[in-house]
Short mmCIF file of C-alpha atoms and ligand atoms in Angstrom, two decimals:
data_model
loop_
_atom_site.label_atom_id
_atom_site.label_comp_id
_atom_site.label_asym_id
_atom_site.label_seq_id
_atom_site.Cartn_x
_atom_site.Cartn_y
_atom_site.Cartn_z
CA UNK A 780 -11.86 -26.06 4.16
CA UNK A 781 -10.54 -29.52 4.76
CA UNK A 782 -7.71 -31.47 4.48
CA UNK A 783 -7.95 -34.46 2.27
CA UNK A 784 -6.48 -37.38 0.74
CA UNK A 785 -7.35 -38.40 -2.90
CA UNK A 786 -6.02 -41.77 -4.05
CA UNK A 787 -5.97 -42.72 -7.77
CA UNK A 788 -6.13 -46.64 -8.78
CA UNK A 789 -3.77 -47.84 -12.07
CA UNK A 790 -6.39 -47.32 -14.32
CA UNK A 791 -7.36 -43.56 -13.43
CA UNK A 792 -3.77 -42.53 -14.43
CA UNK A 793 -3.58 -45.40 -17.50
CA UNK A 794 -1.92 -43.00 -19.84
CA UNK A 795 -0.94 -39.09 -20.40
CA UNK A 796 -4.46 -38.35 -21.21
CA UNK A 797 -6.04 -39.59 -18.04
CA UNK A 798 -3.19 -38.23 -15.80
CA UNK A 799 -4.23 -34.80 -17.18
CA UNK A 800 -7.94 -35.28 -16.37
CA UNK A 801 -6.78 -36.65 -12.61
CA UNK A 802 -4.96 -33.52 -11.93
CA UNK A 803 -8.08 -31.15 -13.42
CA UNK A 804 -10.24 -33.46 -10.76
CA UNK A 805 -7.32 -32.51 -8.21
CA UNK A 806 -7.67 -28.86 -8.80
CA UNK A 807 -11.41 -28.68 -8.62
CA UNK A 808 -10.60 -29.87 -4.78
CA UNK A 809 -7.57 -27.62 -4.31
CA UNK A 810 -10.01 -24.56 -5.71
CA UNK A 811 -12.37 -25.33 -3.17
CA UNK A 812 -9.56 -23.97 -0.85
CA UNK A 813 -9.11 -28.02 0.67
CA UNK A 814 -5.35 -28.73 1.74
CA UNK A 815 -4.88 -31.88 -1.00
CA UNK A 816 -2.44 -34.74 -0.92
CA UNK A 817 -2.53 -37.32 -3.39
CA UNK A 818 -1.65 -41.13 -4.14
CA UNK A 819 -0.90 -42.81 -6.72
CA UNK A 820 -0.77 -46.15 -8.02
CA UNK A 821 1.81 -46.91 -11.11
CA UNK A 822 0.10 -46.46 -14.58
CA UNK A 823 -2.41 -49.06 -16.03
CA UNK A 824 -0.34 -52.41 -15.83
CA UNK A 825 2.88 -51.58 -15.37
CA UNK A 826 3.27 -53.29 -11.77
CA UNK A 827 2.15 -56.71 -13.71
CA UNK A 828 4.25 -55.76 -17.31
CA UNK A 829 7.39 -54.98 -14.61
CA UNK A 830 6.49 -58.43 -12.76
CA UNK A 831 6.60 -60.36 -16.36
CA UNK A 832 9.72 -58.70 -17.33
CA UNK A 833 11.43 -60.36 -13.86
CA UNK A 834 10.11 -63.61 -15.10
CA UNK A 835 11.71 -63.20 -18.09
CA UNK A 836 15.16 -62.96 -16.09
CA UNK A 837 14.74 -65.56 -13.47
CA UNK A 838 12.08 -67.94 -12.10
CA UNK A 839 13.25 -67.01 -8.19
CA UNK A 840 13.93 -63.34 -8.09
CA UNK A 841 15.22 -62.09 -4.86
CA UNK A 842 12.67 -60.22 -3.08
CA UNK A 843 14.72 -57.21 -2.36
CA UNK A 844 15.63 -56.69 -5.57
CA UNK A 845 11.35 -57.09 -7.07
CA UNK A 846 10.82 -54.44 -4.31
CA UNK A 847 13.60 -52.28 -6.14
CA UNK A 848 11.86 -53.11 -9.33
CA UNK A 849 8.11 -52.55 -8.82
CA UNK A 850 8.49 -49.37 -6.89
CA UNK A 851 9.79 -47.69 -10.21
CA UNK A 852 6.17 -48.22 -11.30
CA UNK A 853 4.58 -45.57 -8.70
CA UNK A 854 7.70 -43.34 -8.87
CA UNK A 855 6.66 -42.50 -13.01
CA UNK A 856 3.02 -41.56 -11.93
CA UNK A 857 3.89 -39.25 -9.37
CA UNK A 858 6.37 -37.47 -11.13
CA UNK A 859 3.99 -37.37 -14.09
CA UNK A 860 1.14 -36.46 -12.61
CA UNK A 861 3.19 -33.22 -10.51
CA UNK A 862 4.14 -32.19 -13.87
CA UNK A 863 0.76 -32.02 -15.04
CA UNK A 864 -0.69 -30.10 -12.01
CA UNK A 865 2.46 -27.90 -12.37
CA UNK A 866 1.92 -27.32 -16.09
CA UNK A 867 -1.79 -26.19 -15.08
CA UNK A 868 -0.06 -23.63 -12.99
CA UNK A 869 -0.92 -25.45 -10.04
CA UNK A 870 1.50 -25.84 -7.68
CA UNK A 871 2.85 -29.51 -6.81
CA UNK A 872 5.51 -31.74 -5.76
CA UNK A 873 6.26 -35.50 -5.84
CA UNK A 874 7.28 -37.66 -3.39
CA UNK A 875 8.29 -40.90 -2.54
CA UNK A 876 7.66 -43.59 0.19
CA UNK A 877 10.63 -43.09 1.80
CA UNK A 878 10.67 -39.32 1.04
CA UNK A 879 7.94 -38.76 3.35
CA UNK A 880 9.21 -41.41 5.33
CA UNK A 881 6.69 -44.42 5.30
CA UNK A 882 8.77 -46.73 7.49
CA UNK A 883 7.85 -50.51 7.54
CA UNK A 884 9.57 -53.59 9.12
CA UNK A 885 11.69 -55.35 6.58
CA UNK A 886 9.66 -58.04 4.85
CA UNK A 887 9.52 -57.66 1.03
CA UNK A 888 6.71 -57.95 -1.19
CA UNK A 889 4.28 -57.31 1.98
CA UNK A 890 6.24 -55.18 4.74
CA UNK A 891 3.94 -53.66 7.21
CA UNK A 892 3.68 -49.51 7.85
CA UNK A 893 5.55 -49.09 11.17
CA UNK A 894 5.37 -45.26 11.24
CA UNK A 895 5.07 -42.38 8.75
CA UNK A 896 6.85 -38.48 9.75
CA UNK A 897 4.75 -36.61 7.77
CA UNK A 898 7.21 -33.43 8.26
CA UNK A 899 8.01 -33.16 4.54
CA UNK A 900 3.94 -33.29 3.52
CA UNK A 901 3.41 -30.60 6.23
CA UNK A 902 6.06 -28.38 4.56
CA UNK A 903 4.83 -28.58 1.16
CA UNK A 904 1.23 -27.86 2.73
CA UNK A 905 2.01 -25.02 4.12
CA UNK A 906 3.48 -23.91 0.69
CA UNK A 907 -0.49 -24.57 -0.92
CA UNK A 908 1.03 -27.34 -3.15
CA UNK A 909 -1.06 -30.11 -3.80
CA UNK A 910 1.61 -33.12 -2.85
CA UNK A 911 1.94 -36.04 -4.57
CA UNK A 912 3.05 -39.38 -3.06
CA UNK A 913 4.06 -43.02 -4.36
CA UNK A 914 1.83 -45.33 -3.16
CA UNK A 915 2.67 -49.19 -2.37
CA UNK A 916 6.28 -48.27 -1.26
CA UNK A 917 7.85 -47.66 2.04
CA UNK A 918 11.09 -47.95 3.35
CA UNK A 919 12.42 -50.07 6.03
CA UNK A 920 14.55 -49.46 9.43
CA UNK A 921 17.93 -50.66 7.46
CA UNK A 922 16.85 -48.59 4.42
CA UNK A 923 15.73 -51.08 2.27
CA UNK A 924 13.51 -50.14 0.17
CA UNK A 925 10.34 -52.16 0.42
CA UNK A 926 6.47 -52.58 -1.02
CA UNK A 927 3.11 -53.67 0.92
CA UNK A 928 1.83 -55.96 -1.04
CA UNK A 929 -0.20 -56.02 -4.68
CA UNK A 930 -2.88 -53.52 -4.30
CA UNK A 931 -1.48 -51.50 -1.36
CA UNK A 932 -1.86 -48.21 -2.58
CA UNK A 933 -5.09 -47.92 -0.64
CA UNK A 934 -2.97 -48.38 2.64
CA UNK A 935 -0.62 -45.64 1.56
CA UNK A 936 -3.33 -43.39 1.00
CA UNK A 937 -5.14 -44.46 4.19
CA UNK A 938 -1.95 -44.52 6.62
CA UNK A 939 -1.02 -41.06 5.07
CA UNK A 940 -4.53 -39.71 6.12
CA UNK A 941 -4.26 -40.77 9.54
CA UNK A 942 -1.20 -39.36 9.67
CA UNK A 943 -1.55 -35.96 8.97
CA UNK A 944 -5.32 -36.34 10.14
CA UNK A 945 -7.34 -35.49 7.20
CA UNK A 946 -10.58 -34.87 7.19
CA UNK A 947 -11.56 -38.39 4.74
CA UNK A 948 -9.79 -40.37 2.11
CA UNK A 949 -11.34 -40.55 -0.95
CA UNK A 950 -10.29 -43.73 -3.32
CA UNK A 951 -10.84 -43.21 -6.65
CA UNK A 952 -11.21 -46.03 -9.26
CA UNK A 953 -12.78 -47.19 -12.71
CA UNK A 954 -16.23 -48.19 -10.62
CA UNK A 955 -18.49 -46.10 -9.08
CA UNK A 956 -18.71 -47.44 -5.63
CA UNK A 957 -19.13 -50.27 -3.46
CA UNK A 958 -21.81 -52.46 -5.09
CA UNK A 959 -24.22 -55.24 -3.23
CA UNK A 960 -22.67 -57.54 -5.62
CA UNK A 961 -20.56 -57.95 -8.57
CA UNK A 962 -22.47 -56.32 -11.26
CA UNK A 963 -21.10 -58.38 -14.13
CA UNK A 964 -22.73 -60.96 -12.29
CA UNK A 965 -26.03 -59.60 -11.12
CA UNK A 966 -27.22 -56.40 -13.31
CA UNK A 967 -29.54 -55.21 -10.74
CA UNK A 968 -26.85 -55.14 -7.91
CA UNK A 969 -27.21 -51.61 -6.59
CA UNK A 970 -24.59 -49.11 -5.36
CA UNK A 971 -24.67 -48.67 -1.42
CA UNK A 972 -24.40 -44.85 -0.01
CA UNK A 973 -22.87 -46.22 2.49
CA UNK A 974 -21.37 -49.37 4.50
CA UNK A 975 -19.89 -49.89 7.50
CA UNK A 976 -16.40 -50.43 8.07
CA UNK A 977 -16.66 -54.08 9.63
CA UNK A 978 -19.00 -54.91 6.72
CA UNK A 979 -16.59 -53.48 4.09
CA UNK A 980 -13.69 -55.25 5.83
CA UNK A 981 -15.55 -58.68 5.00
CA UNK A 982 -16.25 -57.93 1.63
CA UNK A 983 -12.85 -56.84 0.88
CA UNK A 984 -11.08 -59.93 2.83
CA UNK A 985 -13.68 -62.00 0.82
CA UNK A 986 -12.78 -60.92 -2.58
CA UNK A 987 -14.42 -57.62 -3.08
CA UNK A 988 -11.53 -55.96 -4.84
CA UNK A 989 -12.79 -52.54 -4.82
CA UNK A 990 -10.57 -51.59 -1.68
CA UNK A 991 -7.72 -53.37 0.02
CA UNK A 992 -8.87 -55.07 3.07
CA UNK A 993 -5.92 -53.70 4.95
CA UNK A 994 -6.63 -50.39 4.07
CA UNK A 995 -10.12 -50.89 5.55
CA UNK A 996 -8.92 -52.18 8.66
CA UNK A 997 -6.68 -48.61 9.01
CA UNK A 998 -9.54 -46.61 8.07
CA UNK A 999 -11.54 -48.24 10.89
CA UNK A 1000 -8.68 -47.92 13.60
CA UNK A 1001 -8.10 -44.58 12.48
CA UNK A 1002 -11.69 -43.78 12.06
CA UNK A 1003 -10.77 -42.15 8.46
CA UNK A 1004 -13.90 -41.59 6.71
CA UNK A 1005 -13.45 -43.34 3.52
CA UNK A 1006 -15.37 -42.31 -0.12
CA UNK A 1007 -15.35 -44.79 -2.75
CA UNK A 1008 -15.60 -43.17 -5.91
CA UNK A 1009 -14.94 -43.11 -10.09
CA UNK A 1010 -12.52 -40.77 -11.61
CA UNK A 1011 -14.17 -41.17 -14.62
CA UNK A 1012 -17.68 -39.35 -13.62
CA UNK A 1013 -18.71 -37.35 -11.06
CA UNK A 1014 -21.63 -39.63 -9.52
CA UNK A 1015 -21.45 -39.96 -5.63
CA UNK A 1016 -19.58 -42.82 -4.22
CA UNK A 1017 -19.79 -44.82 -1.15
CA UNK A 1018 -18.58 -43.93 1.91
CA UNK A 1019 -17.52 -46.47 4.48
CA UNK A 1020 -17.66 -45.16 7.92
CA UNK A 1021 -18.54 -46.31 11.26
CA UNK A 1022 -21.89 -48.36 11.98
CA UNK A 1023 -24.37 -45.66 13.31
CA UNK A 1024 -26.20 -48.09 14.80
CA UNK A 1025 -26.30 -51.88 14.70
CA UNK A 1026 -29.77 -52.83 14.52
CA UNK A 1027 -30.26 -50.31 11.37
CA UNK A 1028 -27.95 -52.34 10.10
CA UNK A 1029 -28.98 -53.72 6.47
CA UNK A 1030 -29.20 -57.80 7.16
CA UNK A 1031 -27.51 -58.30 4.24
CA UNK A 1032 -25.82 -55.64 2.51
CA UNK A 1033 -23.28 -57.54 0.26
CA UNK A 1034 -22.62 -61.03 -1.45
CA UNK A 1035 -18.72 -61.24 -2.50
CA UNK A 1036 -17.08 -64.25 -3.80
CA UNK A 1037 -13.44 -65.39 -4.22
CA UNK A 1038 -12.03 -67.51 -6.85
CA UNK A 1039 -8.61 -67.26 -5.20
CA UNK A 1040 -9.48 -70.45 -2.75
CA UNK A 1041 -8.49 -74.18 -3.11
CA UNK A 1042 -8.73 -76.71 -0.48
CA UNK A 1043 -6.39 -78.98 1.18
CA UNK A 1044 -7.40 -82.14 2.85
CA UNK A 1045 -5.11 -84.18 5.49
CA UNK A 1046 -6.53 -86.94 5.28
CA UNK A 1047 -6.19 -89.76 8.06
CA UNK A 1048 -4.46 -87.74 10.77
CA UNK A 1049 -3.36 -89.54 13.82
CA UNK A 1050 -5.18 -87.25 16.42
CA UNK A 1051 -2.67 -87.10 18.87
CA UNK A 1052 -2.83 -83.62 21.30
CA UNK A 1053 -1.29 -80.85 19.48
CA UNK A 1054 -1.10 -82.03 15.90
CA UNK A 1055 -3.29 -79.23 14.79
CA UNK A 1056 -0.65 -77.07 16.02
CA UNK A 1057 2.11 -78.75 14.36
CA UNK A 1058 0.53 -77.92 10.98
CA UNK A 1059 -0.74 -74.47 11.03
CA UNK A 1060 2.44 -73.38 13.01
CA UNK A 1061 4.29 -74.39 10.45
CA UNK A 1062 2.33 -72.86 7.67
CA UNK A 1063 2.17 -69.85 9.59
CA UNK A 1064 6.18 -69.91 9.37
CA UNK A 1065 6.09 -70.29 5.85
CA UNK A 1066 3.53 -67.07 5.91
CA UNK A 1067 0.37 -69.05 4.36
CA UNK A 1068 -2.90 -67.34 5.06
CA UNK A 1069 -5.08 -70.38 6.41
CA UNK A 1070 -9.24 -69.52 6.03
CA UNK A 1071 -11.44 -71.62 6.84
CA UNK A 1072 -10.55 -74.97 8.70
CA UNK A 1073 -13.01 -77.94 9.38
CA UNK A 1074 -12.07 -81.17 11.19
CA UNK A 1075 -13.75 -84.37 9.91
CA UNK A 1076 -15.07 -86.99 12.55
CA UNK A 1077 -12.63 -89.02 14.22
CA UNK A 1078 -12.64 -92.78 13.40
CA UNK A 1079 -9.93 -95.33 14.66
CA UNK A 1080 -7.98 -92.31 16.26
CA UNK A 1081 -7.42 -91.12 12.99
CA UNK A 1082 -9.17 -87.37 11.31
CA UNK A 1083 -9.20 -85.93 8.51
CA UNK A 1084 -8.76 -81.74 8.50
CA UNK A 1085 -9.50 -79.48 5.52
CA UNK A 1086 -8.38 -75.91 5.01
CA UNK A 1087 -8.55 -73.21 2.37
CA UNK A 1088 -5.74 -71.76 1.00
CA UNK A 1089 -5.35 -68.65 -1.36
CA UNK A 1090 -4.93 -70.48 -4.93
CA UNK A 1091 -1.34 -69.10 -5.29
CA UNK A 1092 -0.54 -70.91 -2.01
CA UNK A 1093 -1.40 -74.38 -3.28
CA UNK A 1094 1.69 -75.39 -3.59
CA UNK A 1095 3.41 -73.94 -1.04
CA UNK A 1096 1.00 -75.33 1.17
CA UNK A 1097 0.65 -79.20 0.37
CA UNK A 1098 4.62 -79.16 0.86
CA UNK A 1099 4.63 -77.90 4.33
CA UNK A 1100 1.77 -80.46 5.28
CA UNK A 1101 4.17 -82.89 3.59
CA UNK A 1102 7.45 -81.87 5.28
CA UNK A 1103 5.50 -82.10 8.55
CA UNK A 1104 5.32 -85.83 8.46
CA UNK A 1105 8.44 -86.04 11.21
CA UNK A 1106 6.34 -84.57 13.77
CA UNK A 1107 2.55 -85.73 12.52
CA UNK A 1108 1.14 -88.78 10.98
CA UNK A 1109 -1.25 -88.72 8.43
CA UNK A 1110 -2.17 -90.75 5.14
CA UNK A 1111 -2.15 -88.48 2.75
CA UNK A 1112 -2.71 -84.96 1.71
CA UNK A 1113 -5.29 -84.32 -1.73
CA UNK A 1114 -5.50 -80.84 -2.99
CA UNK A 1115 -8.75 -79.67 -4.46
CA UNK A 1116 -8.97 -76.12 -6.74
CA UNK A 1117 -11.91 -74.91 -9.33
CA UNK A 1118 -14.10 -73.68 -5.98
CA UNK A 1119 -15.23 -70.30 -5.35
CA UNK A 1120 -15.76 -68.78 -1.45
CA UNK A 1121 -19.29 -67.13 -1.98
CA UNK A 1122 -20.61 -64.92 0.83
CA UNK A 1123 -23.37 -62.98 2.34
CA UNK A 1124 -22.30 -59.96 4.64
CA UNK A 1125 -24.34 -57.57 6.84
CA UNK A 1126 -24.05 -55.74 9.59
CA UNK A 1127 -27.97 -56.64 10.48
CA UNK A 1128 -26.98 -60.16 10.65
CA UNK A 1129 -25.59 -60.04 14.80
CA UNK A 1130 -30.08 -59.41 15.64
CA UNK A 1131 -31.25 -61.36 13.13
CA UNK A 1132 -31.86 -64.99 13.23
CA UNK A 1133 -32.52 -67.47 10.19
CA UNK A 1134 -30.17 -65.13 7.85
CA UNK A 1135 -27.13 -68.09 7.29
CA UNK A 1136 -29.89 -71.27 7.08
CA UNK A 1137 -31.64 -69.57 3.93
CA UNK A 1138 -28.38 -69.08 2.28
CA UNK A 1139 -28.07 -73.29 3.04
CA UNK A 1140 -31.50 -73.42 1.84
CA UNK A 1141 -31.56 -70.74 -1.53
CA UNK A 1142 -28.10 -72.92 -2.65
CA UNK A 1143 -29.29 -76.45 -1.96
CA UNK A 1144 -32.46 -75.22 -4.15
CA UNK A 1145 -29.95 -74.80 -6.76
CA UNK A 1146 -28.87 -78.41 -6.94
CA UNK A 1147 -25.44 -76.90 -5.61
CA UNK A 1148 -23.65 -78.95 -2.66
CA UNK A 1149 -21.93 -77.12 0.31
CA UNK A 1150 -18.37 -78.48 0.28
CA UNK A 1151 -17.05 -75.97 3.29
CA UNK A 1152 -18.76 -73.32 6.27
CA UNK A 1153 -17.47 -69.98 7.79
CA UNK A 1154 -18.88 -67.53 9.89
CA UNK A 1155 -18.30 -64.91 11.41
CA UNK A 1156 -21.21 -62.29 14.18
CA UNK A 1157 -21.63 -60.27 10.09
CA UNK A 1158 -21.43 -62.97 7.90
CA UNK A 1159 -21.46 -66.39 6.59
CA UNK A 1160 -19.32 -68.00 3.43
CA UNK A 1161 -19.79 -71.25 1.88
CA UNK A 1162 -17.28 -72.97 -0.46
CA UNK A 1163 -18.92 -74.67 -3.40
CA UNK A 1164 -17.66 -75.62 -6.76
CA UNK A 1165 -17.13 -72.54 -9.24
CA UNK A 1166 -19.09 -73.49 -12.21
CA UNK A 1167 -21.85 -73.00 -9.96
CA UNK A 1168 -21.08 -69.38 -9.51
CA UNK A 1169 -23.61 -66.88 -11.28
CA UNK A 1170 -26.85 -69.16 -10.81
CA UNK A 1171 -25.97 -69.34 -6.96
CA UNK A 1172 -25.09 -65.53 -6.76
CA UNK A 1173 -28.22 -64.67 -8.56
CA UNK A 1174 -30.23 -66.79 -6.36
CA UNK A 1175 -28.88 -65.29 -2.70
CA UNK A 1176 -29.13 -61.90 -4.22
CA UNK A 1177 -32.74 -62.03 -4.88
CA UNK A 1178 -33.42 -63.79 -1.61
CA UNK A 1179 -32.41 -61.21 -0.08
CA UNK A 1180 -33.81 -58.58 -0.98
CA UNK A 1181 -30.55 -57.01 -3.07
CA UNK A 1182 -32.39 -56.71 -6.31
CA UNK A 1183 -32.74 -52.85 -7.14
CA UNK A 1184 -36.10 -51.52 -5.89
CA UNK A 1185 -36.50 -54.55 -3.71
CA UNK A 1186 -37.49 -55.03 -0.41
CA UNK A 1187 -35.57 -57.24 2.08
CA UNK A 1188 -37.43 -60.17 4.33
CA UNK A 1189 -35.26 -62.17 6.53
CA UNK A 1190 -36.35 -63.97 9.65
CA UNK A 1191 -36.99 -62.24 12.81
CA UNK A 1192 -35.28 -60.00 15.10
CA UNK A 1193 -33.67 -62.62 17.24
CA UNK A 1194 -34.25 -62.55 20.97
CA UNK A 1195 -31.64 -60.85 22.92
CA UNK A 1196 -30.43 -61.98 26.04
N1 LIG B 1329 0.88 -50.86 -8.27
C1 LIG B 1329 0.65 -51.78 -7.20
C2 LIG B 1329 -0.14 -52.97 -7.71
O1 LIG B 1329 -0.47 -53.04 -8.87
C3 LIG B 1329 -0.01 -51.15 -6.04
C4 LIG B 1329 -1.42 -50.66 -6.27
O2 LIG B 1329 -1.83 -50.51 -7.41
O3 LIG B 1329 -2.12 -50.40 -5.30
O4 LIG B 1329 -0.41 -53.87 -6.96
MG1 MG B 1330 -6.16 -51.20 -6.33
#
């Protein structure tokens, strides 16, 4: 027997139909005599119809008040889906964030889990129901009701895991598992049994939207076993657990890529001691994500700086450069969008030498230029235009070795010291 938490994506509980097959898939488990809590996300596309209908109100709506709004999305699934489990005779009962008490500071739109008391999912345990909780929503200090961000059902179902230590978390979805690549884009991209959590962390932050990167990064501090899997068949998933052992370590597991990026240049900076400062603090106020960052040479005591920003941050971001003028001075600032973040991730990569200069070398090949760098010890993104996409994708993929039935060759173990 174990204790387990299944989490369903939008599209596994898209309509009455599929909401009846989830719970049959939830009884299997329960039958098996496992203690079973759930997690749902809201139906289909309700969180985006529910964000259109706002729009259709007001351009600015108050944060609070979206919160208030998109957590009615979850709170129909759960209730649905206990009715169906109930109607099957199997016990149930629905809950929301702040039922079970998912508390989170007080930021809207992407408040952070500060605790969970899991007293109320213990209760109906003990009573063999199969419990059923909201995912996305939590509930803050002041009682405000408040949600983690697009996609953060996967840290609902991961934080509630940890919480009442189950055995793994299983994350159901319309795809089969955690592929080397985007298999619209490569047909051969195979599924992997298994990844590491630091690899699936990069893959996610880098556009892999299988799982939620933050949910990744509480599976691996709470060493939940994770299993990425399809509601829609029963074909094994992925799990993502802890590396058994670096070296084994694929060198490259995984190629993601992110359309979300656009780059902002400040261009003619007077390099004066803490100007960098000036401008990431204050886009760090405003709660822009900067990625990668690259300072230009320095000529006449003046730089130029580039950084990626998430696409939706564009904006947002080329106005706090621009209010920063007070304390900085610079020429201008150009914004640059229609690039992609491609990148190569494995675990293998930390003893392995050569592995980021062939991904210079397999895209130069291409006729593609290399407009930005990143790495990290697992892997190594590039930022290059996006109508380059597929043939460059295609090209790493076969280089190395990610083709199904096909053999990987990079470099040499590198020399440790
Ligand atoms: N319903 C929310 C969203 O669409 C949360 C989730 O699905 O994980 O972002
Ligand atoms: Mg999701």
């Amino acid at each position: 027997m174990a204790r387990l938490v299944m989490k369903f994506g939008g599209s596994s509980v898209g309509s009455a139909e599929r909401i009846q097959i989830v719970a049959e898939r939830i009884m299997e488990k329960k039958k098996e005599g496992n203690e079973v809590v759930v997690v749902v996300s809201a139906m289909g596309d309700t969180t985006d119809e529910l964000l259109d209908l706002s729009k259709q109100i007001t351009d600015s709506p108050p944060s609070r008040e979206m919160d208030m709004l998109l957590t009615t999305g979850e709170q129909i699934s759960v209730s649905l889906l206990s009715m169906a489990l109930q109607e099957k005779m199997q016990p149930a009962v629905s809950y929301t964030g702040w039922q079970i008490g998912m508390m989170t500071d007080g930021c809207h739109g992407r408040a952070k889990i500060t605790d969970i008391q899991p007293n109320v999912i213990y209760t109906a345990l003990d009573q063999d129901k199969v419990v059923v909780v909201a995912g996305f929503q939590g509930v803050s200090e002041n009682g405000e009701i408040t949600t983690l961000g697009r996609g953060g059902s996967d840290t609902t179902a991961v934080a509630v895991a940890a919480a009442i230590e189950a055995d793994y978390c299983e994350i159901y979805s319309d795809v089969d598992g955690i592929y080397s690549t985007d298999p619209r884009i490569v047909p051969c991209a195979k599924k992997l049994d298994e990844i590491s959590y630091d690899e699936m962390l990069e893959l996610a932050n880098l556009g892999a939207a299988v799982l939620h990167p933050r949910a990744v990064e509480y599976a691996k501090h709470y060493r939940v076993p994770l299993i990425v899997r399809s509601s829609f068949n029963h074909h094994e998933g992925t799990i993502v657990k802890e590396e058994s052992g670096m070296e084994q370590g694929a060198i490259v597991s995984g190629i993601a890529y992110d359309k979300h990026v656009a780059r902002i240049s400040i261009m003619g900076v007077e390099d004066t001691p803490g100007v960098l400062a000036v401008f990431f603090n204050a886009l760090a106020d405003r709660h822009i994500n900067v990625d990668v960052i690259v300072q230009g040479g320095t000529k006449d005591g003046k730089a130029d700086f580039s950084f990626t920003v998430s696409l939706d941050d564009v904006e947002a971001a080329t106005d706090t450069i621009k209010s920063c003028r007070d304390c900085a001075n610079f020429d201008e600032v150009i914004s640059e969008t229609n690039l992609v973040k491609v990148s190569i991730v494995g675990a293998g990569m930390v003893s392995h030498a050569g592995v980021a200069s062939k991904m210079f070398d397999v895209i130069s090949k291409q006729g593609v230029t290399i407009k930005m760098v990143s790495t990290s010890e697992i892997k190594t993104s590039c930022i290059i235009a996006q109508d380059s996409l597929t043939e460059v994708i295609l090209a790493l993929h076969t280089a190395y070795g990610l083709d199904t039935n096909q053999q990987a060759v990079v470099g040499g173990p590198k020399v440790r010291r």
